[in-house]
CSV table of C-alpha atoms and ligand atoms in Angstrom, one decimal:
chain,number,residue,atom,x,y,z
A,216,MET,CA,82.1,37.1,-65.1
A,217,THR,CA,81.4,37.5,-68.8
A,218,ILE,CA,78.3,36.6,-70.7
A,219,GLN,CA,77.9,35.4,-74.2
A,220,LEU,CA,74.4,36.7,-75.1
A,221,GLY,CA,73.1,40.0,-73.9
A,222,CYS,CA,69.3,40.4,-74.4
A,223,ILE,CA,67.1,43.5,-74.2
A,224,ALA,CA,63.4,42.7,-73.9
A,225,ASP,CA,60.7,45.4,-74.5
A,226,ASP,CA,58.4,44.0,-71.9
A,227,PHE,CA,58.5,41.7,-68.9
A,228,THR,CA,56.4,38.7,-70.1
A,229,GLY,CA,58.5,38.8,-73.3
A,230,ALA,CA,61.7,38.7,-71.3
A,231,THR,CA,60.6,35.5,-69.4
A,232,ASP,CA,59.5,34.1,-72.7
A,233,LEU,CA,63.0,34.6,-74.2
A,234,ALA,CA,64.7,33.5,-71.0
A,235,ASN,CA,62.6,30.3,-71.1
A,236,ASN,CA,63.6,29.4,-74.7
A,237,LEU,CA,67.3,30.1,-73.9
A,238,VAL,CA,67.2,27.9,-70.8
A,239,ARG,CA,65.5,25.1,-72.7
A,240,SER,CA,68.2,25.4,-75.4
A,241,GLY,CA,71.0,24.9,-72.9
A,242,MET,CA,71.9,28.3,-71.5
A,243,ARG,CA,72.1,29.4,-67.9
A,244,VAL,CA,70.1,32.6,-67.8
A,245,VAL,CA,69.3,35.4,-65.4
A,246,GLN,CA,66.5,38.0,-66.0
A,247,THR,CA,66.9,41.4,-64.5
A,248,ILE,CA,64.1,43.8,-64.0
A,249,GLY,CA,65.4,47.0,-65.6
A,250,VAL,CA,69.1,47.8,-66.1
A,251,PRO,CA,71.2,46.7,-63.1
A,252,THR,CA,73.3,49.3,-61.3
A,253,THR,CA,76.0,46.8,-60.3
A,254,PRO,CA,78.0,44.2,-62.3
A,255,LEU,CA,76.6,40.8,-62.8
A,256,ALA,CA,77.2,38.4,-59.9
A,257,ALA,CA,75.8,35.2,-61.4
A,258,ASP,CA,77.8,32.7,-63.6
A,259,VAL,CA,75.4,32.6,-66.6
A,260,HIS,CA,75.6,32.4,-70.4
A,261,ALA,CA,73.0,35.0,-71.0
A,262,VAL,CA,71.2,37.9,-69.3
A,263,VAL,CA,67.8,39.2,-70.3
A,264,VAL,CA,67.3,42.8,-69.3
A,265,ALA,CA,63.5,43.3,-69.0
A,266,LEU,CA,62.4,46.8,-69.9
A,267,LYS,CA,58.9,48.2,-70.1
A,268,SER,CA,59.6,50.1,-73.3
A,269,ARG,CA,57.1,48.7,-75.8
A,270,THR,CA,54.6,51.6,-75.7
A,271,ILE,CA,56.5,54.5,-74.2
A,272,PRO,CA,57.7,57.4,-76.4
A,273,ALA,CA,60.3,56.2,-78.9
A,274,ALA,CA,63.0,58.6,-77.5
A,275,GLU,CA,62.6,57.1,-74.0
A,276,ALA,CA,62.6,53.5,-75.4
A,277,ILE,CA,65.9,54.3,-77.2
A,278,ALA,CA,67.5,55.8,-74.1
A,279,GLN,CA,66.5,52.8,-71.9
A,280,SER,CA,67.7,50.3,-74.6
A,281,LEU,CA,71.0,52.0,-75.0
A,282,ASP,CA,71.5,52.0,-71.3
A,283,ALA,CA,70.8,48.2,-71.2
A,284,LEU,CA,73.2,47.8,-74.1
A,285,LYS,CA,76.0,49.6,-72.3
A,286,TRP,CA,75.5,47.5,-69.2
A,287,LEU,CA,75.4,44.2,-71.3
A,288,GLN,CA,78.6,45.3,-73.1
A,289,ALA,CA,80.3,45.9,-69.8
A,290,GLN,CA,79.4,42.3,-68.8
A,291,GLY,CA,81.2,41.1,-72.0
A,292,ALA,CA,78.2,40.3,-74.1
A,293,GLN,CA,79.4,39.0,-77.5
A,294,GLN,CA,76.0,39.3,-79.3
A,295,ILE,CA,73.0,41.5,-78.6
A,296,TYR,CA,69.4,40.2,-78.9
A,297,PHE,CA,66.6,42.8,-79.0
A,298,LYS,CA,63.4,40.8,-78.1
A,299,TYR,CA,60.0,42.1,-79.1
A,300,CYS,CA,56.6,40.5,-79.3
A,301,SER,CA,55.8,37.5,-81.5
A,302,THR,CA,52.9,39.6,-82.7
A,303,PHE,CA,55.3,42.5,-83.5
A,304,ASP,CA,53.4,44.8,-81.2
A,305,SER,CA,54.2,48.4,-82.1
A,306,THR,CA,52.6,51.7,-82.9
A,307,PRO,CA,53.1,53.4,-86.2
A,308,GLU,CA,56.0,55.4,-84.6
A,309,GLY,CA,57.7,52.3,-83.2
A,310,ASN,CA,59.2,51.3,-81.0
A,311,ILE,CA,60.7,48.3,-82.8
A,312,GLY,CA,62.2,50.3,-85.7
A,313,PRO,CA,63.6,53.2,-83.7
A,314,VAL,CA,65.2,51.0,-81.1
A,315,THR,CA,66.6,48.7,-83.7
A,316,GLU,CA,68.2,51.6,-85.5
A,317,ALA,CA,69.7,53.1,-82.3
A,318,LEU,CA,71.2,49.7,-81.4
A,319,MET,CA,72.6,49.3,-84.9
A,320,ASP,CA,74.2,52.7,-84.6
A,321,ALA,CA,75.7,52.0,-81.2
A,322,LEU,CA,77.0,48.6,-82.3
A,323,HIS,CA,78.4,50.1,-85.6
A,324,THR,CA,76.6,47.5,-87.6
A,325,ASP,CA,74.9,48.0,-91.0
A,326,PHE,CA,72.7,44.9,-91.0
A,327,THR,CA,70.4,42.9,-88.7
A,328,ILE,CA,67.4,40.6,-89.0
A,329,ALA,CA,63.9,41.0,-87.8
A,330,THR,CA,61.6,38.0,-87.2
A,331,PRO,CA,58.9,37.5,-84.6
A,332,ALA,CA,58.4,33.8,-85.6
A,333,PHE,CA,57.6,31.5,-82.7
A,334,PRO,CA,56.2,28.3,-84.3
A,335,ASP,CA,55.6,26.6,-80.9
A,336,ASN,CA,53.0,29.4,-80.2
A,337,GLY,CA,51.6,29.5,-83.7
A,338,ARG,CA,53.5,32.6,-84.9
A,339,THR,CA,54.9,31.9,-88.3
A,340,VAL,CA,56.3,34.3,-91.0
A,341,PHE,CA,55.7,33.4,-94.6
A,342,LYS,CA,56.7,35.7,-97.5
A,343,GLY,CA,57.1,38.4,-94.9
A,344,TYR,CA,53.5,38.0,-93.7
A,345,LEU,CA,53.0,37.2,-90.0
A,346,PHE,CA,50.4,34.6,-89.1
A,347,ALA,CA,49.0,34.1,-85.6
A,348,GLY,CA,47.7,30.6,-85.6
A,349,ASN,CA,45.8,30.0,-88.9
A,350,VAL,CA,45.1,33.6,-89.6
A,351,LEU,CA,47.0,36.7,-90.6
A,352,LEU,CA,48.1,39.0,-87.7
A,353,ASN,CA,45.4,41.6,-88.6
A,354,GLU,CA,42.6,39.0,-88.3
A,355,SER,CA,43.9,37.4,-85.1
A,356,GLY,CA,42.3,39.8,-82.6
A,357,MET,CA,45.5,41.8,-82.5
A,358,GLN,CA,43.7,44.5,-84.6
A,359,ASN,CA,41.8,45.2,-81.4
A,360,HIS,CA,44.8,45.4,-79.0
A,361,PRO,CA,44.2,48.2,-76.4
A,362,LEU,CA,47.7,49.8,-76.9
A,363,THR,CA,49.2,48.4,-80.1
A,364,PRO,CA,46.5,47.5,-82.6
A,365,MET,CA,48.1,45.6,-85.5
A,366,THR,CA,46.3,46.2,-88.7
A,367,ASP,CA,48.8,45.0,-91.3
A,368,ALA,CA,50.4,41.5,-91.4
A,369,ASN,CA,53.1,42.5,-93.9
A,370,LEU,CA,56.2,42.9,-91.7
A,371,VAL,CA,58.4,44.4,-94.4
A,372,ARG,CA,55.8,47.2,-94.7
A,373,VAL,CA,55.3,47.6,-91.0
A,374,MET,CA,59.0,47.7,-90.3
A,375,GLN,CA,59.7,50.0,-93.2
A,376,ALA,CA,57.2,52.5,-91.8
A,377,GLN,CA,59.3,52.6,-88.5
A,378,THR,CA,62.8,52.9,-89.8
A,379,LYS,CA,64.9,55.0,-92.2
A,380,ARG,CA,67.0,51.9,-93.1
A,381,LYS,CA,65.9,49.9,-96.2
A,382,VAL,CA,64.0,46.8,-95.2
A,383,GLY,CA,64.2,43.5,-97.2
A,384,LEU,CA,63.2,39.9,-97.0
A,385,ILE,CA,64.9,36.5,-96.6
A,386,ASP,CA,62.1,34.2,-97.7
A,387,TYR,CA,61.2,30.7,-96.9
A,388,LYS,CA,62.9,29.2,-100.0
A,389,THR,CA,66.3,30.6,-98.9
A,390,VAL,CA,65.7,29.6,-95.3
A,391,ALA,CA,64.9,26.0,-96.4
A,392,LEU,CA,68.3,25.8,-98.1
A,393,GLY,CA,70.2,26.5,-94.8
A,394,GLU,CA,73.2,28.4,-93.6
A,395,ALA,CA,75.1,29.0,-96.8
A,396,ALA,CA,72.1,30.2,-98.7
A,397,ILE,CA,71.0,32.5,-95.9
A,398,ARG,CA,74.5,34.0,-95.7
A,399,GLU,CA,74.6,34.5,-99.4
A,400,ARG,CA,71.2,36.2,-99.3
A,401,ILE,CA,72.4,38.4,-96.5
A,402,SER,CA,75.4,39.5,-98.6
A,403,ALA,CA,73.2,40.2,-101.6
A,404,LEU,CA,70.8,42.3,-99.5
A,405,ARG,CA,73.7,44.2,-97.9
A,406,ALA,CA,75.0,45.0,-101.4
A,407,GLU,CA,71.5,46.4,-102.2
A,408,GLY,CA,71.8,48.7,-99.2
A,409,VAL,CA,69.3,46.7,-97.1
A,410,GLY,CA,69.8,47.3,-93.4
A,411,VAL,CA,67.1,45.1,-91.8
A,412,ALA,CA,65.8,41.8,-93.3
A,413,VAL,CA,62.6,40.2,-92.2
A,414,VAL,CA,63.2,36.5,-92.2
A,415,ASP,CA,60.6,33.8,-92.9
A,416,ALA,CA,60.2,30.9,-90.5
A,417,THR,CA,57.3,28.5,-90.3
A,418,SER,CA,58.9,25.7,-88.1
A,419,ASN,CA,61.5,25.1,-85.4
A,420,GLU,CA,63.6,23.5,-88.2
A,421,ASP,CA,63.7,26.9,-90.0
A,422,LEU,CA,64.9,28.5,-86.7
A,423,HIS,CA,67.5,25.9,-86.3
A,424,ARG,CA,68.7,26.4,-89.9
A,425,MET,CA,68.8,30.1,-89.3
A,426,GLY,CA,70.9,29.9,-86.1
A,427,PRO,CA,74.3,29.1,-87.6
A,428,ALA,CA,73.9,31.9,-90.2
A,429,LEU,CA,73.4,34.4,-87.4
A,430,LYS,CA,76.7,33.5,-85.6
A,431,ASN,CA,78.7,36.6,-85.0
A,432,MET,CA,76.0,39.0,-86.2
A,433,PRO,CA,76.4,41.8,-83.6
A,434,LEU,CA,72.7,42.5,-83.3
A,435,LEU,CA,69.6,40.2,-83.7
A,436,THR,CA,66.1,41.5,-83.4
A,437,ALA,CA,63.3,38.9,-82.9
A,438,GLY,CA,60.6,37.4,-80.9
A,439,SER,CA,61.8,34.5,-78.6
A,440,GLY,CA,61.8,31.9,-81.4
A,441,VAL,CA,65.2,32.7,-82.9
A,442,ALA,CA,66.7,31.9,-79.5
A,443,ILE,CA,66.3,28.2,-80.0
A,444,GLY,CA,68.9,28.2,-82.7
A,445,LEU,CA,71.6,30.2,-81.0
A,446,PRO,CA,73.1,28.3,-78.0
A,447,ALA,CA,74.7,25.8,-80.4
A,448,ASN,CA,76.7,28.8,-81.8
A,449,PHE,CA,78.3,29.1,-78.3
A,450,GLY,CA,79.0,25.3,-78.1
A,451,LEU,CA,75.9,24.6,-75.9
A,452,LYS,CA,73.5,21.7,-76.2
A,453,PRO,CA,69.7,21.8,-75.7
A,454,SER,CA,68.4,20.7,-72.3
A,455,LEU,CA,64.8,20.4,-71.4
A,456,GLN,CA,65.9,20.5,-67.8
A,457,ALA,CA,64.7,23.9,-66.6
A,458,SER,CA,66.6,25.3,-63.7
A,459,GLN,CA,65.3,24.0,-60.3
A,460,LEU,CA,63.4,26.6,-58.3
A,461,PRO,CA,63.0,26.6,-54.5
A,462,ALA,CA,59.9,24.8,-53.2
A,463,ALA,CA,56.8,26.9,-53.5
A,464,HIS,CA,54.9,28.0,-50.4
A,465,GLY,CA,52.1,30.4,-49.5
A,466,LEU,CA,48.7,31.4,-51.0
A,467,GLN,CA,47.8,31.6,-54.7
A,468,ALA,CA,46.3,34.3,-56.8
A,469,VAL,CA,45.9,35.5,-60.4
A,470,VAL,CA,46.0,39.1,-61.5
A,471,SER,CA,45.0,39.7,-65.1
A,472,GLY,CA,45.1,43.0,-67.1
A,473,SER,CA,45.4,41.4,-70.6
A,474,CYS,CA,42.5,41.9,-72.9
A,475,SER,CA,43.6,39.4,-75.5
A,476,LEU,CA,41.4,36.7,-77.0
A,477,ALA,CA,43.4,34.0,-75.1
A,478,THR,CA,43.2,35.8,-71.7
A,479,ASN,CA,39.5,36.5,-72.1
A,480,ALA,CA,39.0,32.7,-72.6
A,481,GLN,CA,41.3,31.9,-69.6
A,482,VAL,CA,39.3,34.3,-67.4
A,483,ALA,CA,36.0,32.7,-68.5
A,484,HIS,CA,37.5,29.2,-67.8
A,485,PHE,CA,38.6,30.2,-64.3
A,486,LYS,CA,35.2,31.5,-63.5
A,487,SER,CA,33.5,28.4,-64.9
A,488,THR,CA,35.3,26.3,-62.3
A,489,GLY,CA,33.4,28.2,-59.6
A,490,ARG,CA,36.6,29.7,-58.1
A,491,PRO,CA,36.3,33.3,-56.8
A,492,ALA,CA,36.9,36.0,-59.3
A,493,MET,CA,36.5,39.8,-59.1
A,494,ALA,CA,36.4,42.2,-62.0
A,495,ILE,CA,37.8,45.7,-61.8
A,496,ASN,CA,35.9,48.2,-63.9
A,497,PRO,CA,38.2,51.0,-65.1
A,498,ALA,CA,35.4,53.5,-64.7
A,499,ALA,CA,35.4,52.7,-61.0
A,500,LEU,CA,39.0,53.8,-60.8
A,501,MET,CA,38.5,57.4,-62.0
A,502,HIS,CA,38.4,60.5,-59.9
A,503,GLY,CA,40.9,59.2,-57.3
A,504,GLN,CA,38.7,56.2,-56.4
A,505,SER,CA,41.5,53.7,-57.2
A,506,ASP,CA,42.8,53.3,-53.6
A,507,ALA,CA,39.3,52.6,-52.3
A,508,MET,CA,38.7,50.1,-55.0
A,509,VAL,CA,42.0,48.3,-54.3
A,510,GLN,CA,41.1,48.1,-50.6
A,511,GLN,CA,37.7,46.7,-51.5
A,512,VAL,CA,39.3,44.0,-53.6
A,513,LEU,CA,41.8,43.0,-50.9
A,514,ALA,CA,39.0,42.9,-48.3
A,515,TRP,CA,37.1,40.5,-50.6
A,516,ALA,CA,40.2,38.3,-51.3
A,517,ALA,CA,41.5,38.0,-47.7
A,518,PRO,CA,39.0,35.4,-46.4
A,519,LEU,CA,39.0,33.4,-49.7
A,520,LEU,CA,42.7,32.9,-50.2
A,521,LYS,CA,43.0,30.0,-47.8
A,522,ASP,CA,40.7,27.9,-50.0
A,523,GLY,CA,42.7,28.2,-53.2
A,524,PRO,CA,43.5,30.7,-56.0
A,525,VAL,CA,41.5,33.9,-56.5
A,526,LEU,CA,41.4,35.9,-59.7
A,527,VAL,CA,41.3,39.7,-59.9
A,528,TYR,CA,40.9,41.0,-63.5
A,529,SER,CA,40.3,44.0,-65.7
A,530,THR,CA,40.3,41.7,-68.7
A,531,ALA,CA,37.4,42.7,-71.0
A,532,GLU,CA,36.1,42.3,-74.5
A,533,PRO,CA,37.2,44.7,-77.2
A,534,GLU,CA,33.9,46.7,-77.2
A,535,ALA,CA,34.2,47.4,-73.5
A,536,VAL,CA,37.9,48.3,-73.8
A,537,LYS,CA,37.1,50.8,-76.6
A,538,ALA,CA,34.3,52.4,-74.6
A,539,VAL,CA,36.6,52.9,-71.7
A,540,GLN,CA,39.3,54.3,-73.9
A,541,ALA,CA,36.9,56.7,-75.5
A,542,GLN,CA,36.1,58.0,-72.1
A,543,LEU,CA,39.6,58.1,-70.6
A,544,GLY,CA,42.0,58.1,-73.5
A,545,VAL,CA,44.1,55.0,-74.5
A,546,ALA,CA,47.2,55.7,-72.4
A,547,GLU,CA,45.3,57.0,-69.4
A,548,ALA,CA,43.0,54.0,-69.3
A,549,GLY,CA,46.0,51.6,-69.6
A,550,ALA,CA,48.0,53.4,-66.8
A,551,LEU,CA,45.0,53.7,-64.5
A,552,VAL,CA,44.3,49.9,-64.7
A,553,GLU,CA,47.9,49.0,-64.5
A,554,HIS,CA,48.4,51.1,-61.4
A,555,ALA,CA,45.4,49.5,-59.7
A,556,LEU,CA,46.3,45.9,-60.6
A,557,ALA,CA,49.9,46.5,-59.4
A,558,ALA,CA,48.5,47.8,-56.0
A,559,VAL,CA,46.3,44.7,-55.9
A,560,ALA,CA,49.3,42.4,-56.6
A,561,ARG,CA,51.3,44.1,-53.8
A,562,GLY,CA,48.3,43.8,-51.4
A,563,LEU,CA,47.8,40.2,-52.2
A,564,VAL,CA,51.5,39.4,-51.5
A,565,GLY,CA,51.0,41.3,-48.3
A,566,LEU,CA,48.1,38.9,-47.5
A,567,GLY,CA,50.5,35.9,-47.9
A,568,VAL,CA,50.3,35.2,-51.6
A,569,GLN,CA,53.6,33.6,-52.7
A,570,GLN,CA,52.4,32.0,-55.9
A,571,LEU,CA,51.3,34.7,-58.3
A,572,VAL,CA,50.1,34.5,-62.0
A,573,VAL,CA,50.1,37.8,-63.8
A,574,ALA,CA,48.6,38.1,-67.3
A,575,GLY,CA,49.7,40.7,-69.7
A,576,GLY,CA,53.0,42.3,-70.5
A,577,GLU,CA,52.3,45.9,-69.4
A,578,THR,CA,50.4,44.6,-66.5
A,579,SER,CA,53.3,42.3,-65.5
A,580,GLY,CA,55.7,45.2,-65.8
A,581,ALA,CA,53.6,47.3,-63.4
A,582,CYS,CA,53.1,44.4,-60.9
A,583,VAL,CA,56.8,43.3,-60.9
A,584,GLN,CA,57.9,46.9,-60.3
A,585,ALA,CA,55.3,47.4,-57.5
A,586,LEU,CA,56.6,44.2,-55.9
A,587,GLY,CA,60.1,45.6,-55.9
A,588,ILE,CA,61.5,42.5,-57.8
A,589,ALA,CA,65.0,43.1,-59.2
A,590,GLN,CA,65.9,39.7,-60.6
A,591,LEU,CA,64.1,36.5,-61.6
A,592,GLN,CA,65.3,32.9,-61.7
A,593,ILE,CA,63.7,31.0,-64.6
A,594,GLY,CA,62.1,27.7,-63.7
A,595,PRO,CA,59.9,25.0,-65.4
A,596,GLN,CA,57.7,25.9,-68.4
A,597,ILE,CA,53.9,25.9,-67.9
A,598,ASP,CA,53.1,26.4,-71.5
A,599,PRO,CA,55.3,27.4,-74.5
A,600,GLY,CA,56.8,30.9,-73.7
A,601,VAL,CA,55.6,30.9,-70.1
A,602,PRO,CA,57.8,29.6,-67.3
A,603,TRP,CA,57.4,29.9,-63.5
A,604,CYS,CA,60.0,32.2,-62.1
A,605,HIS,CA,61.3,32.9,-58.6
A,606,ALA,CA,62.1,36.2,-56.9
A,607,PRO,CA,64.0,35.8,-53.7
A,608,GLY,CA,62.7,37.6,-50.6
A,609,ASP,CA,61.2,37.2,-47.1
A,610,ASN,CA,59.8,33.8,-46.2
A,611,GLY,CA,61.2,32.1,-49.3
A,612,GLY,CA,60.3,34.9,-51.8
A,613,VAL,CA,57.6,34.8,-54.4
A,614,HIS,CA,57.0,32.4,-57.3
A,615,ILE,CA,55.6,34.4,-60.2
A,616,THR,CA,54.7,33.7,-63.8
A,617,LEU,CA,54.3,36.5,-66.3
A,618,LYS,CA,51.9,35.2,-68.9
A,619,SER,CA,52.0,36.9,-72.3
A,620,GLY,CA,48.5,38.0,-73.4
A,621,ASN,CA,48.1,35.5,-76.1
A,622,PHE,CA,49.9,32.5,-74.6
A,623,GLY,CA,48.7,29.6,-72.6
A,624,THR,CA,45.9,27.1,-72.8
A,625,GLU,CA,42.4,27.9,-71.7
A,626,ASP,CA,42.9,26.4,-68.2
A,627,PHE,CA,46.2,28.2,-67.7
A,628,PHE,CA,45.0,30.1,-64.5
A,629,THR,CA,44.4,26.8,-62.7
A,630,LYS,CA,46.9,24.6,-64.4
A,631,ALA,CA,49.8,26.9,-63.6
A,632,PHE,CA,49.6,26.1,-59.9
A,633,THR,CA,49.7,22.3,-60.5
A,634,VAL,CA,53.2,22.7,-62.1
A,635,LEU,CA,54.5,24.1,-58.8
A,636,ALA,CA,52.8,21.5,-56.6
B,998,ATP,N1,39.1,46.9,-69.2
B,998,ATP,C1,40.1,47.6,-69.7
B,998,ATP,N2,39.8,48.8,-70.4
B,998,ATP,C2,40.9,49.5,-70.9
B,998,ATP,N3,42.2,49.1,-70.8
B,998,ATP,C3,42.4,48.0,-70.1
B,998,ATP,C4,41.4,47.2,-69.5
B,998,ATP,N4,42.0,46.2,-68.9
B,998,ATP,C5,43.3,46.3,-69.1
B,998,ATP,N5,43.6,47.4,-69.8
B,998,ATP,C6,44.9,47.9,-70.2
B,998,ATP,O1,45.2,47.2,-71.5
B,998,ATP,C7,46.7,47.0,-71.5
B,998,ATP,C8,46.8,45.5,-71.7
B,998,ATP,O2,48.2,45.3,-72.0
B,998,ATP,P1,49.0,44.1,-71.5
B,998,ATP,O3,50.4,44.2,-72.1
B,998,ATP,O4,49.0,44.0,-70.0
B,998,ATP,O5,48.3,42.8,-72.0
B,998,ATP,P2,48.6,42.1,-73.4
B,998,ATP,O6,49.0,43.1,-74.4
B,998,ATP,O7,47.4,41.2,-73.7
B,998,ATP,O8,49.8,41.2,-73.1
B,998,ATP,P3,51.2,41.0,-73.9
B,998,ATP,O9,51.8,42.4,-74.0
B,998,ATP,O10,51.9,40.1,-73.0
B,998,ATP,O11,50.8,40.4,-75.2
B,998,ATP,C9,47.2,47.4,-70.2
B,998,ATP,O12,47.7,48.8,-70.3
B,998,ATP,C10,46.0,47.4,-69.3
B,998,ATP,O13,46.1,48.3,-68.2
B,999,LIG,O1,56.7,37.2,-77.9
B,999,LIG,C1,55.6,37.2,-77.3
B,999,LIG,O2,54.5,37.1,-77.9
B,999,LIG,C2,55.6,37.5,-75.9
B,999,LIG,O3,56.8,37.1,-75.3
B,999,LIG,C3,55.4,38.9,-75.6
B,999,LIG,O4,56.3,39.7,-75.8
B,999,LIG,C4,54.1,39.4,-75.1
B,999,LIG,O5,54.2,40.6,-74.5
């Protein structure tokens, strides 16, 4: 079986976000966790390979992305889509620039686009500046991200710092004129030696105008927004009919390791409903105390689960995160918390949880790996960018949703379960 679009996502929530937009735009999609070792068995238009490569060393991110590329090419992928965060999450070293460059080299292409625009979630790009909601990226809370603080909203500048290729801009005026003008601008930029063009988009209409101009471009790099304009290039029509998931069974739980503004509000909202919630303090995980802490959390959760969803969270305000990072180091703090939350997720599933909400991309990566999930079927959307997914397994498998840090309404942690009911 051959596929049309081959996608490489740099984290797991981002992968379901992209798969969701492709499904809603008319594609049959499968998401794999990591690079599969066998050929694709499903009859689909697109595959999203979910990596956990956003914050690992650039050389490793490149190696994993090239592996994914090789597998996708072997499945016949006609176009490659490198999906990163709608808030362009990266460190000064990358990994968006280095991975883009490596994919360009491997695909023997001298030009690609870069745009994290996702208007349905308030991410817009105007004159090369990224807005999250009504404010610039660096005023949106993303300047305090635990792993990838974003302190500059100018994407041409941010991308240029990460790549040796010349970075240019296709601005909103060109995008507004549509396919021919965008193609003309691409030719002009290529003639100037530009290898990567940031593209403005402030609405879904912009993304739909962009779509036809991207037909046959070997590599696209973007958030999930660009996806909505692509299926038409393959003769497919939008369909809001998400794929049907098997009926949901089992107990319900939420595991949250995201420290974003949105997740902090979602945790506060869940607690305000009076439902059971337990915080994990990273300091309590140090000196080999993690296993004991996980056991304590599971013993707490076990008798409560029959009465409805419980929440286990490390979600904290920026000051608390900074204090922990000062004590443990940024990477160590992140890894310690991810490891503990992943063990909690595995333990909760062991207690009978079959409907699981996980908040945070890195956290989701750790949890999905700990649960041994290899492939996800994409189901109905809960909020823009966040679908329910299903992983087959014993007793009907697990319904899981991987919520990007900044996505979802305040009541997401309770609302999500009503979508499956
Ligand atoms: N209280 C805490 N102190 C320090 N680090 C924490 C704390 N809680 C979580 N972390 C770490 O912060 C990181 C949060 O990243 P994660 O990707 O899970 O969330 P996010 O960035 O908000 O989500 P997304 O990537 O979907 O936008 C993880 O590595 C997590 O382990
Ligand atoms: O694009 C986004 O914002 C999300 O899909 C994501 O990648 C969060 O990790």
